[in-house]
Amino acid sequence: MTKAELKQILDTMLIEGEKARKEGEIPISAALVLPSKEVIYTHNEVEKENNPFSHAEIKALEEGMKKTHSRYLKDSILIVSLEPCLMCLGAILKAGVKTLYYVLDDKRLGGISAYHTFLGDKIEVVTLEDERFKKQLDSFFSSLRDKEKK
């Protein structure tokens, strides 16, 4: 994947995160790049679906499996705005995703940062830097705290 392609995906993921925020969701987004180069964009829908499993990563994996007619997403790349939790990390590994990119560490619930999950050579993990996602998440939680004060 080129830097230009990655930037375009991250730009679209920011828009997807904004959709989540407008729906009252935590603005977490994901992009699944299939071997065909088709990109599937998703965001959290936990509140909308009243389902604690409706994380952006899970939604992307499900859509990818539908499109490929397979429960394995071998040679796919998953890009997420926030480090996956243990549940999502397990699903990513089970699906056989080749490479995981993520932007923000989740020191509280992240499958890698918080729980120090050993991945060995099961999946390539790449961390990205993009301050826009931190600003988006910080802004969401700041406005949430402001609403609680009122």
Tab-separated table of C-alpha atoms in Angstrom:
chain	number	residue	atom	x	y	z
A	1	MET	CA	0.000	0.000	0.000
A	2	THR	CA	1.398	3.395	-0.960
A	3	LYS	CA	1.527	6.401	1.375
A	4	ALA	CA	-1.019	8.174	-0.825
A	5	GLU	CA	-3.435	5.217	-0.634
A	6	LEU	CA	-3.008	5.028	3.136
A	7	LYS	CA	-3.626	8.778	3.506
A	8	GLN	CA	-6.800	8.527	1.426
A	9	ILE	CA	-8.026	5.640	3.602
A	10	LEU	CA	-7.260	7.560	6.807
A	11	ASP	CA	-9.050	10.649	5.453
A	12	THR	CA	-12.152	8.540	4.769
A	13	MET	CA	-11.866	6.881	8.178
A	14	LEU	CA	-12.037	10.341	9.791
A	15	ILE	CA	-15.297	10.960	7.935
A	16	GLU	CA	-16.546	7.555	9.100
A	17	GLY	CA	-15.605	8.479	12.689
A	18	GLU	CA	-17.586	11.693	12.327
A	19	LYS	CA	-20.622	9.661	11.238
A	20	ALA	CA	-20.241	7.603	14.414
A	21	ARG	CA	-20.021	10.737	16.575
A	22	LYS	CA	-23.190	12.152	14.996
A	23	GLU	CA	-24.962	8.883	15.829
A	24	GLY	CA	-23.881	9.191	19.483
A	25	GLU	CA	-21.180	6.551	19.095
A	26	ILE	CA	-17.561	6.722	20.154
A	27	PRO	CA	-15.838	7.843	16.921
A	28	ILE	CA	-13.883	4.703	16.175
A	29	SER	CA	-13.576	3.677	12.540
A	30	ALA	CA	-12.091	0.838	10.539
A	31	ALA	CA	-11.143	0.123	6.947
A	32	LEU	CA	-10.693	-3.373	5.591
A	33	VAL	CA	-8.628	-3.581	2.402
A	34	LEU	CA	-9.456	-6.791	0.578
A	35	PRO	CA	-6.960	-8.517	-1.739
A	36	SER	CA	-9.038	-7.151	-4.658
A	37	LYS	CA	-8.111	-3.648	-3.339
A	38	GLU	CA	-11.765	-2.947	-2.489
A	39	VAL	CA	-11.987	-0.995	0.772
A	40	ILE	CA	-14.799	-1.494	3.286
A	41	TYR	CA	-15.328	1.360	5.778
A	42	THR	CA	-17.170	0.930	9.067
A	43	HIS	CA	-17.582	2.591	12.456
A	44	ASN	CA	-18.811	1.627	15.901
A	45	GLU	CA	-22.549	0.954	16.145
A	46	VAL	CA	-22.738	-0.233	19.751
A	47	GLU	CA	-25.382	2.305	20.822
A	48	LYS	CA	-27.332	2.199	17.561
A	49	GLU	CA	-27.660	-1.587	17.608
A	50	ASN	CA	-27.700	-1.882	21.418
A	51	ASN	CA	-25.027	-4.527	20.944
A	52	PRO	CA	-21.662	-4.501	22.762
A	53	PHE	CA	-20.136	-6.541	19.921
A	54	SER	CA	-20.825	-3.933	17.211
A	55	HIS	CA	-17.277	-2.593	17.160
A	56	ALA	CA	-15.921	-1.080	13.932
A	57	GLU	CA	-13.450	-3.955	13.519
A	58	ILE	CA	-16.120	-6.654	13.852
A	59	LYS	CA	-18.398	-4.819	11.405
A	60	ALA	CA	-15.542	-4.589	8.873
A	61	LEU	CA	-14.681	-8.278	9.231
A	62	GLU	CA	-18.331	-9.295	8.792
A	63	GLU	CA	-18.697	-7.150	5.661
A	64	GLY	CA	-15.443	-8.524	4.258
A	65	MET	CA	-16.588	-12.095	4.823
A	66	LYS	CA	-19.880	-11.375	3.059
A	67	LYS	CA	-18.099	-9.815	0.081
A	68	THR	CA	-15.523	-12.596	-0.244
A	69	HIS	CA	-17.960	-15.416	0.623
A	70	SER	CA	-15.364	-16.752	3.049
A	71	ARG	CA	-14.808	-16.726	6.782
A	72	TYR	CA	-11.120	-16.144	6.158
A	73	LEU	CA	-9.732	-12.796	5.096
A	74	LYS	CA	-6.278	-13.987	4.160
A	75	ASP	CA	-4.121	-11.287	2.547
A	76	SER	CA	-6.468	-8.540	3.801
A	77	ILE	CA	-5.316	-5.444	5.651
A	78	LEU	CA	-7.307	-3.962	8.534
A	79	ILE	CA	-6.766	-0.347	9.542
A	80	VAL	CA	-8.399	0.935	12.741
A	81	SER	CA	-8.364	4.291	14.461
A	82	LEU	CA	-8.014	2.784	17.953
A	83	GLU	CA	-6.054	-0.289	19.001
A	84	PRO	CA	-8.393	-3.291	19.013
A	85	CYS	CA	-9.710	-4.690	22.284
A	86	LEU	CA	-9.149	-8.358	23.126
A	87	MET	CA	-12.452	-9.399	21.536
A	88	CYS	CA	-11.651	-7.666	18.260
A	89	LEU	CA	-8.043	-8.817	18.272
A	90	GLY	CA	-9.236	-12.417	18.650
A	91	ALA	CA	-11.674	-11.988	15.751
A	92	ILE	CA	-8.952	-10.405	13.598
A	93	LEU	CA	-6.640	-13.344	14.273
A	94	LYS	CA	-9.405	-15.915	13.648
A	95	ALA	CA	-10.236	-14.250	10.325
A	96	GLY	CA	-6.618	-14.552	9.233
A	97	VAL	CA	-6.052	-10.869	8.481
A	98	LYS	CA	-2.523	-10.425	7.165
A	99	THR	CA	-1.711	-6.940	8.508
A	100	LEU	CA	-3.229	-4.750	11.221
A	101	TYR	CA	-2.590	-1.020	11.238
A	102	TYR	CA	-3.830	1.104	14.124
A	103	VAL	CA	-3.470	4.779	14.955
A	104	LEU	CA	-4.087	5.245	18.696
A	105	ASP	CA	-2.952	3.046	21.565
A	106	ASP	CA	-5.624	2.041	24.062
A	107	LYS	CA	-3.657	1.710	27.300
A	108	ARG	CA	-6.860	0.799	29.188
A	109	LEU	CA	-8.467	-1.884	27.010
A	110	GLY	CA	-6.138	-2.464	24.047
A	111	GLY	CA	-5.388	-6.087	23.304
A	112	ILE	CA	-1.716	-5.309	22.739
A	113	SER	CA	-0.968	-2.274	24.980
A	114	ALA	CA	-3.084	-3.114	28.017
A	115	TYR	CA	-3.068	-6.909	27.904
A	116	HIS	CA	0.343	-7.392	26.244
A	117	THR	CA	-1.013	-10.061	23.932
A	118	PHE	CA	1.826	-11.929	22.269
A	119	LEU	CA	1.168	-12.081	18.558
A	120	GLY	CA	4.439	-13.579	17.367
A	121	ASP	CA	4.335	-14.063	13.626
A	122	LYS	CA	0.545	-14.544	13.454
A	123	ILE	CA	-0.059	-11.036	12.106
A	124	GLU	CA	1.986	-8.027	11.126
A	125	VAL	CA	1.122	-5.045	13.351
A	126	VAL	CA	1.954	-1.494	12.322
A	127	THR	CA	1.242	1.612	14.386
A	128	LEU	CA	0.491	4.836	12.553
A	129	GLU	CA	0.710	8.456	13.590
A	130	ASP	CA	-2.167	10.772	12.806
A	131	GLU	CA	-3.033	13.449	15.367
A	132	ARG	CA	-6.448	14.011	13.763
A	133	PHE	CA	-7.823	10.822	15.319
A	134	LYS	CA	-6.679	11.832	18.811
A	135	LYS	CA	-8.356	15.223	18.361
A	136	GLN	CA	-11.561	13.533	17.171
A	137	LEU	CA	-11.661	11.180	20.153
A	138	ASP	CA	-10.686	13.876	22.675
A	139	SER	CA	-13.360	16.204	21.292
A	140	PHE	CA	-16.012	13.486	21.614
A	141	PHE	CA	-15.202	12.761	25.268
A	142	SER	CA	-14.866	16.466	26.084
A	143	SER	CA	-18.365	17.185	24.736
A	144	LEU	CA	-19.683	14.151	26.624
A	145	ARG	CA	-18.243	15.507	29.894
A	146	ASP	CA	-19.726	18.941	29.149
A	147	LYS	CA	-23.189	17.381	28.709
A	148	GLU	CA	-22.836	15.546	32.027
A	149	LYS	CA	-22.041	18.801	33.858
A	150	LYS	CA	-25.318	20.380	32.702
